[in-house]
Amino acid sequence: MTATPPQPSNIQTALIDQLSDEKFLKPQIDVRDPWPIDLPQAFCAALAQPLHFPAISQSVFPGDRVAIALQFGLPHALEFLALLIAQLTNLSIEPDDIVVVINRELAEQFGFSKTQIETACDPDSQDAPATLPKLVDGKQIHFQIHNPGNTSAVAYLGANEAGDPMYVNRQLVDADVILPVGFPSVGDLQYQTDCLYPAFGSTAVQLRFADTEPNATACLQEVQLANDNLGSFFSIQVVTGPGGIVRQVLAGARHDVVKLARAETTKLWEFDWPVDSEVTVATIESTVGPPTWDDFANAVLAASRLSIANGPVIVWSELSARPNRQIRSALLAQFEDEISKKLPRSLQTLAAVMQERPVYLRSQLTRNEVEALGIGHIDSVTEIQRIAESWQTGLLIRDAHLCQISATKTNQRA
């Protein structure tokens, strides 16, 4: 694995660059380079002058066992890992003293074989998990693919306020230094995902969080307690905007740097457009895992809030899964006399949008699969241009499913 600057995405080359600038306004396209900043320089500067924390040269020393934890969904994860390995090498940290802890999804991205991943994640295995070597920029680095169901792979960290045991990946517990590399999610605190916990916790821990409301105070307190007990007081945070473009790299005291990264991320994703669009194109680019129908629904709703009442909405994505029953019911409600009150409120709104305007989708699904849902099928920019012919102005929204539409706009549509 060798880190190289990422190439423009398929969405950029196949859509953004070809979509007419005369017809479509593109307010988010102020830069086209996926790394508009000098990433190596920004990364080095963040580690050299972290926020409210000693420089990495004063906090990591030869002989330390260093565990690097990469948050699932981290944009350009390989590039950031290579930069961090280079920093540690400059501090005379031996590769054998470094372990990178990842989940199975990142393992796939990093090129581990299906057999390696299945063996590492075997839910019935209770053997001490092995580390897997892989070259990162010419250095052999050891990786561990986290297996939450293997009791040998986790260690007891303490108990939460309710007395429930907290188990975390043993490599993290045993490390002298933990270097988490994460990124804030878009939206409120309740939607944030911590890099370490419960992501690298045991199955019981992960199930406990899954069964609890995401904004539960107890969960937030447990996350903080787990980090404190691990001795994880330092964090590296990547701030990205629409299109997965890296805008900032921040490092420093965990609480302060995470708070700052969230604030900077929020600024990048705020979207306030004063004029209603006649035809709106919404992309789905930045996702944690494959794009979902929830992403589609959110993109349609966001675009509709910025559009005239009957203006078409076109969603450009790599969506490949079929919708669940609730999403399907919401989409097909456009052919019903009434929208079912049994649907969640957000899906009732989606159904209402489907009734008032044409909605099109570019995806990996077949034409028959898309049209059977009452959605128009497109697969080229030429088709978008044709749809837009009868309209004067258009608008492109990158990552519409994540954009935070201004409260004023939302209230106007309510």
C-alpha positions as CSV (number, residue, x, y, z in Angstrom):
1,M,0.0,0.0,0.0
2,T,1.5,3.3,-1.1
3,A,-0.2,6.6,-0.4
4,T,-0.8,8.8,-3.4
5,P,-3.1,11.8,-3.8
6,P,-6.6,10.6,-4.6
7,Q,-7.9,11.0,-8.1
8,P,-11.1,12.9,-8.9
9,S,-14.1,10.8,-8.1
10,N,-16.3,9.2,-10.7
11,I,-19.0,11.6,-9.6
12,Q,-16.8,14.6,-10.3
13,T,-15.5,13.4,-13.7
14,A,-18.8,11.9,-14.9
15,L,-21.1,14.6,-13.6
16,I,-19.8,17.8,-12.2
17,D,-17.3,18.5,-14.9
18,Q,-19.8,17.7,-17.6
19,L,-22.8,19.4,-16.2
20,S,-23.4,22.8,-17.9
21,D,-22.1,25.7,-16.0
22,E,-24.5,28.0,-17.9
23,K,-27.5,26.1,-16.7
24,F,-26.5,24.8,-13.3
25,L,-25.1,26.9,-10.4
26,K,-22.5,25.0,-8.4
27,P,-22.0,27.0,-5.1
28,Q,-20.0,24.2,-3.4
29,I,-17.4,23.8,-6.3
30,D,-14.9,26.4,-5.1
31,V,-12.2,23.8,-5.4
32,R,-11.9,20.7,-7.5
33,D,-8.8,19.2,-6.0
34,P,-9.7,16.5,-3.4
35,W,-6.8,17.9,-1.4
36,P,-7.0,21.7,-1.7
37,I,-4.6,22.0,1.2
38,D,-1.0,20.8,1.3
39,L,-2.0,17.6,3.2
40,P,1.5,16.5,4.3
41,Q,2.3,20.0,5.5
42,A,-1.0,20.4,7.3
43,F,-0.6,17.0,8.9
44,C,2.9,17.7,10.1
45,A,1.9,21.1,11.4
46,A,-1.0,19.7,13.4
47,L,1.2,17.1,15.1
48,A,4.0,19.6,15.7
49,Q,1.7,22.2,17.3
50,P,-1.3,20.3,18.7
51,L,-4.1,22.1,20.5
52,H,-3.6,22.1,24.3
53,F,-1.2,19.1,24.1
54,P,2.5,18.5,23.8
55,A,3.9,18.0,20.3
56,I,4.1,14.4,19.2
57,S,7.9,14.5,19.5
58,Q,7.4,15.2,23.2
59,S,4.7,12.5,23.8
60,V,5.9,9.5,21.8
61,F,9.3,8.0,22.4
62,P,11.4,5.1,21.1
63,G,10.3,1.8,22.7
64,D,6.7,2.9,23.2
65,R,4.1,0.4,21.9
66,V,1.9,2.5,19.7
67,A,-1.6,1.6,18.6
68,I,-3.2,3.5,15.8
69,A,-7.0,3.3,15.6
70,L,-8.6,4.4,12.3
71,Q,-12.3,5.3,12.5
72,F,-14.5,3.4,10.1
73,G,-15.4,5.6,7.1
74,L,-12.3,7.8,7.5
75,P,-11.8,9.6,4.1
76,H,-8.5,8.8,2.5
77,A,-7.6,6.5,5.4
78,L,-4.5,5.0,3.7
79,E,-3.1,8.4,3.0
80,F,-3.5,9.5,6.6
81,L,-2.1,6.2,7.9
82,A,1.0,6.6,5.7
83,L,1.6,10.2,6.9
84,L,1.3,9.1,10.5
85,I,3.7,6.1,10.0
86,A,6.2,8.5,8.5
87,Q,5.9,10.8,11.5
88,L,6.5,7.9,13.9
89,T,9.4,6.7,11.8
90,N,11.0,10.1,12.1
91,L,10.7,9.7,15.9
92,S,12.7,6.4,15.7
93,I,9.6,4.3,16.5
94,E,10.3,0.8,15.1
95,P,7.6,-0.7,12.8
96,D,7.4,-3.7,15.1
97,D,6.3,-1.4,17.9
98,I,3.3,-0.2,15.8
99,V,-0.1,-1.9,15.4
100,V,-3.0,-0.5,13.4
101,V,-6.4,-1.5,14.6
102,I,-9.2,-1.5,12.0
103,N,-12.6,-3.0,11.4
104,R,-13.5,-5.4,8.7
105,E,-14.8,-2.7,6.3
106,L,-11.5,-0.8,6.4
107,A,-9.6,-4.1,6.0
108,E,-11.4,-4.6,2.7
109,Q,-10.3,-1.2,1.6
110,F,-6.7,-1.8,2.6
111,G,-6.6,-4.9,0.5
112,F,-6.7,-7.8,3.0
113,S,-8.0,-10.9,1.4
114,K,-11.5,-12.3,2.0
115,T,-9.9,-15.3,3.7
116,Q,-7.8,-13.1,6.0
117,I,-10.8,-11.1,7.0
118,E,-13.1,-14.0,7.5
119,T,-10.5,-15.8,9.7
120,A,-9.8,-12.6,11.7
121,C,-13.5,-12.0,12.3
122,D,-14.7,-15.5,12.9
123,P,-17.4,-15.1,15.6
124,D,-16.7,-18.6,17.0
125,S,-13.0,-18.2,17.4
126,Q,-11.7,-17.6,20.9
127,D,-8.0,-18.0,20.0
128,A,-5.6,-15.1,20.6
129,P,-6.0,-13.0,17.4
130,A,-3.0,-12.6,15.2
131,T,-1.7,-9.4,13.7
132,L,-1.4,-9.3,9.9
133,P,1.6,-7.7,8.3
134,K,1.2,-5.4,5.3
135,L,3.6,-2.9,3.6
136,V,2.7,0.8,4.1
137,D,5.1,3.0,2.0
138,G,7.7,0.3,2.1
139,K,7.5,-0.4,5.9
140,Q,6.0,-3.6,7.2
141,I,3.3,-2.6,9.6
142,H,1.2,-5.0,11.7
143,F,-2.6,-4.7,11.5
144,Q,-5.3,-6.3,13.7
145,I,-8.8,-6.6,12.3
146,H,-11.1,-6.1,15.3
147,N,-13.3,-9.1,16.2
148,P,-15.8,-8.0,18.9
149,G,-17.0,-11.5,19.5
150,N,-13.6,-13.0,20.4
151,T,-13.1,-12.7,24.2
152,S,-9.4,-13.1,23.6
153,A,-9.3,-10.0,21.4
154,V,-10.7,-7.7,24.1
155,A,-9.7,-6.8,27.6
156,Y,-11.7,-5.5,30.6
157,L,-11.4,-1.8,31.0
158,G,-13.7,-1.0,33.8
159,A,-17.4,-0.6,34.5
160,N,-19.8,2.2,33.5
161,E,-22.0,4.1,35.9
162,A,-24.6,1.3,35.7
163,G,-22.0,-1.3,36.5
164,D,-21.9,-2.8,33.0
165,P,-18.4,-4.1,32.1
166,M,-16.5,-2.2,29.4
167,Y,-14.4,-4.5,27.1
168,V,-12.1,-2.9,24.5
169,N,-9.7,-4.3,21.9
170,R,-6.7,-5.7,23.8
171,Q,-4.2,-4.0,21.5
172,L,-5.6,-0.6,22.6
173,V,-5.6,-1.5,26.2
174,D,-2.0,-2.8,26.2
175,A,-0.6,0.1,24.2
176,D,1.6,2.7,25.8
177,V,0.3,5.3,23.3
178,I,-3.0,5.4,21.4
179,L,-3.2,7.6,18.3
180,P,-6.8,7.7,17.1
181,V,-7.5,9.2,13.7
182,G,-11.2,10.1,13.3
183,F,-13.5,12.6,11.7
184,P,-16.7,14.3,12.9
185,S,-20.1,13.4,11.5
186,V,-22.3,16.0,10.1
187,G,-25.1,17.2,12.5
188,D,-25.7,17.3,16.2
189,L,-23.8,15.7,19.0
190,Q,-26.2,12.8,19.2
191,Y,-25.1,11.7,15.7
192,Q,-21.4,11.7,16.4
193,T,-19.4,8.5,16.4
194,D,-16.3,8.1,18.6
195,C,-13.2,6.7,17.0
196,L,-12.5,4.1,19.7
197,Y,-15.7,3.3,21.6
198,P,-17.9,1.3,21.2
199,A,-16.4,0.7,17.7
200,F,-13.6,-1.3,19.1
201,G,-15.6,-2.7,22.0
202,S,-16.9,-6.2,22.6
203,T,-20.1,-7.5,21.0
204,A,-22.0,-7.0,24.3
205,V,-20.8,-3.3,24.4
206,Q,-21.8,-2.7,20.8
207,L,-25.2,-4.3,21.4
208,R,-25.8,-2.2,24.5
209,F,-25.2,1.0,22.5
210,A,-27.3,-0.2,19.6
211,D,-30.2,-0.8,21.9
212,T,-29.9,2.7,23.5
213,E,-31.1,6.0,22.1
214,P,-28.2,7.7,20.3
215,N,-28.5,10.9,22.4
216,A,-28.6,9.1,25.8
217,T,-26.5,10.9,28.3
218,A,-25.4,7.5,29.8
219,C,-23.9,6.5,26.4
220,L,-22.0,9.8,26.0
221,Q,-20.7,9.5,29.5
222,E,-19.6,5.9,28.9
223,V,-17.7,6.9,25.7
224,Q,-15.8,9.6,27.7
225,L,-15.1,7.1,30.5
226,A,-13.8,4.5,28.1
227,N,-11.4,7.0,26.5
228,D,-10.2,8.2,29.9
229,N,-9.6,4.7,31.2
230,L,-7.7,3.9,28.0
231,G,-5.5,6.9,28.6
232,S,-6.7,8.3,25.2
233,F,-6.4,12.0,25.8
234,F,-5.0,12.9,22.3
235,S,-6.8,12.8,19.0
236,I,-6.2,13.5,15.3
237,Q,-9.3,14.8,13.6
238,V,-9.9,15.2,9.8
239,V,-12.3,17.9,8.7
240,T,-14.0,17.3,5.4
241,G,-16.6,19.1,3.3
242,P,-19.0,18.1,0.5
243,G,-17.4,15.6,-1.9
244,G,-15.1,14.2,0.8
245,I,-12.7,17.1,0.3
246,V,-10.2,17.4,3.1
247,R,-10.2,21.0,4.5
248,Q,-8.3,20.8,7.7
249,V,-6.3,18.4,9.9
250,L,-6.5,19.1,13.6
251,A,-4.7,17.4,16.5
252,G,-4.5,17.9,20.2
253,A,-6.3,17.3,23.5
254,R,-9.2,15.0,22.7
255,H,-12.0,17.0,24.2
256,D,-10.9,20.3,22.7
257,V,-9.9,19.1,19.3
258,V,-13.0,17.0,18.8
259,K,-15.2,20.0,19.7
260,L,-13.3,22.3,17.3
261,A,-13.4,19.7,14.5
262,R,-17.2,19.4,14.9
263,A,-17.6,23.2,14.8
264,E,-15.5,23.5,11.6
265,T,-17.3,20.6,10.0
266,T,-20.7,22.2,10.7
267,K,-19.6,25.4,9.0
268,L,-18.6,23.4,5.8
269,W,-22.0,21.6,5.6
270,E,-24.3,24.5,6.2
271,F,-26.3,25.3,3.0
272,D,-28.3,28.5,2.6
273,W,-29.4,29.3,-0.9
274,P,-31.6,32.4,-1.4
275,V,-33.4,31.5,-4.7
276,D,-35.5,28.4,-5.3
277,S,-34.1,26.2,-8.0
278,E,-36.1,25.0,-10.9
279,V,-34.3,21.7,-11.5
280,T,-32.0,20.3,-8.8
281,V,-29.2,17.7,-9.0
282,A,-28.2,16.2,-5.7
283,T,-25.2,13.9,-5.3
284,I,-24.5,11.2,-2.8
285,E,-20.7,10.9,-2.4
286,S,-19.6,10.8,1.2
287,T,-21.0,7.8,3.0
288,V,-19.8,5.5,5.8
289,G,-20.1,2.2,4.0
290,P,-22.2,1.8,0.8
291,P,-24.9,4.4,0.0
292,T,-28.3,3.6,1.4
293,W,-31.9,4.4,0.7
294,D,-31.9,6.6,3.8
295,D,-29.2,8.6,2.0
296,F,-31.5,8.8,-1.0
297,A,-34.4,10.0,1.1
298,N,-32.4,12.7,2.8
299,A,-31.0,13.9,-0.5
300,V,-34.5,14.2,-2.0
301,L,-35.8,16.0,1.0
302,A,-32.8,18.4,1.0
303,A,-33.2,19.2,-2.7
304,S,-36.9,19.7,-2.4
305,R,-36.4,22.4,0.3
306,L,-34.3,24.3,-2.2
307,S,-36.6,23.8,-5.2
308,I,-39.8,25.2,-6.6
309,A,-42.9,23.1,-5.9
310,N,-42.9,21.1,-9.1
311,G,-39.3,21.2,-10.0
312,P,-37.6,17.9,-10.8
313,V,-35.0,16.4,-8.4
314,I,-32.2,14.2,-9.8
315,V,-30.2,12.1,-7.4
316,W,-26.8,11.0,-8.7
317,S,-25.3,8.1,-6.7
318,E,-23.7,4.7,-6.6
319,L,-26.7,3.1,-4.8
320,S,-26.8,-0.6,-5.4
321,A,-29.1,-2.1,-2.7
322,R,-32.8,-2.5,-3.0
323,P,-35.0,-0.5,-0.6
324,N,-36.6,-2.0,2.5
325,R,-40.3,-2.3,2.9
326,Q,-40.9,1.1,4.5
327,I,-38.9,3.0,1.9
328,R,-40.7,1.1,-0.9
329,S,-44.1,2.0,0.7
330,A,-43.1,5.6,0.9
331,L,-42.0,5.7,-2.7
332,L,-45.1,4.0,-4.0
333,A,-47.5,6.1,-1.9
334,Q,-47.4,8.6,-4.8
335,F,-49.9,6.3,-6.5
336,E,-52.2,6.1,-3.5
337,D,-55.0,8.5,-2.5
338,E,-53.6,9.0,1.0
339,I,-50.2,8.6,2.6
340,S,-50.1,6.1,5.3
341,K,-49.8,7.6,8.8
342,K,-48.0,4.4,9.9
343,L,-44.9,5.6,8.0
344,P,-42.3,7.6,10.0
345,R,-42.7,11.3,9.6
346,S,-39.7,11.7,7.4
347,L,-40.9,9.0,5.0
348,Q,-44.4,10.6,5.0
349,T,-42.6,13.8,3.9
350,L,-40.7,11.8,1.2
351,A,-44.0,10.4,-0.1
352,A,-45.4,13.9,-0.3
353,V,-42.4,15.1,-2.3
354,M,-42.8,12.1,-4.7
355,Q,-46.4,13.2,-5.3
356,E,-45.6,16.8,-6.1
357,R,-42.6,16.5,-8.4
358,P,-40.7,14.1,-10.7
359,V,-37.7,12.4,-9.0
360,Y,-34.9,10.7,-11.0
361,L,-32.1,8.4,-9.9
362,R,-28.8,7.5,-11.2
363,S,-27.6,4.3,-9.5
364,Q,-26.2,0.8,-10.0
365,L,-29.7,-0.6,-10.1
366,T,-31.4,-1.6,-13.4
367,R,-33.9,0.6,-15.2
368,N,-36.7,-1.9,-14.3
369,E,-35.8,-1.9,-10.6
370,V,-35.8,1.9,-10.4
371,E,-38.9,2.5,-12.5
372,A,-40.8,-0.1,-10.5
373,L,-40.4,2.2,-7.5
374,G,-42.0,5.2,-9.3
375,I,-38.6,6.8,-9.8
376,G,-37.3,8.0,-13.2
377,H,-34.1,6.1,-14.3
378,I,-31.1,8.0,-15.7
379,D,-27.6,6.9,-16.4
380,S,-25.9,9.9,-18.1
381,V,-25.4,13.6,-17.9
382,T,-27.0,13.9,-21.3
383,E,-30.3,12.7,-19.8
384,I,-30.0,15.4,-17.1
385,Q,-29.4,18.0,-19.8
386,R,-32.6,16.8,-21.5
387,I,-34.6,17.0,-18.3
388,A,-33.3,20.5,-17.7
389,E,-34.1,21.8,-21.2
390,S,-37.5,23.2,-20.2
391,W,-36.2,24.9,-17.2
392,Q,-34.2,28.2,-17.0
393,T,-32.0,27.6,-13.9
394,G,-30.6,24.6,-12.1
395,L,-28.7,23.9,-8.9
396,L,-26.1,21.2,-8.0
397,I,-25.8,20.2,-4.4
398,R,-22.9,17.9,-3.5
399,D,-23.7,15.4,-0.8
400,A,-27.2,16.7,-0.4
401,H,-28.0,13.9,2.1
402,L,-25.6,15.5,4.6
403,C,-26.0,19.2,3.9
404,Q,-27.6,21.2,6.7
405,I,-30.3,23.2,5.0
406,S,-30.8,26.6,6.8
407,A,-33.7,26.8,9.3
408,T,-35.2,29.6,7.3
409,K,-35.5,27.5,4.1
410,T,-36.8,24.5,6.1
411,N,-39.5,26.7,7.8
412,Q,-40.5,28.1,4.4
413,R,-41.2,24.5,3.2
414,A,-42.9,23.4,6.4
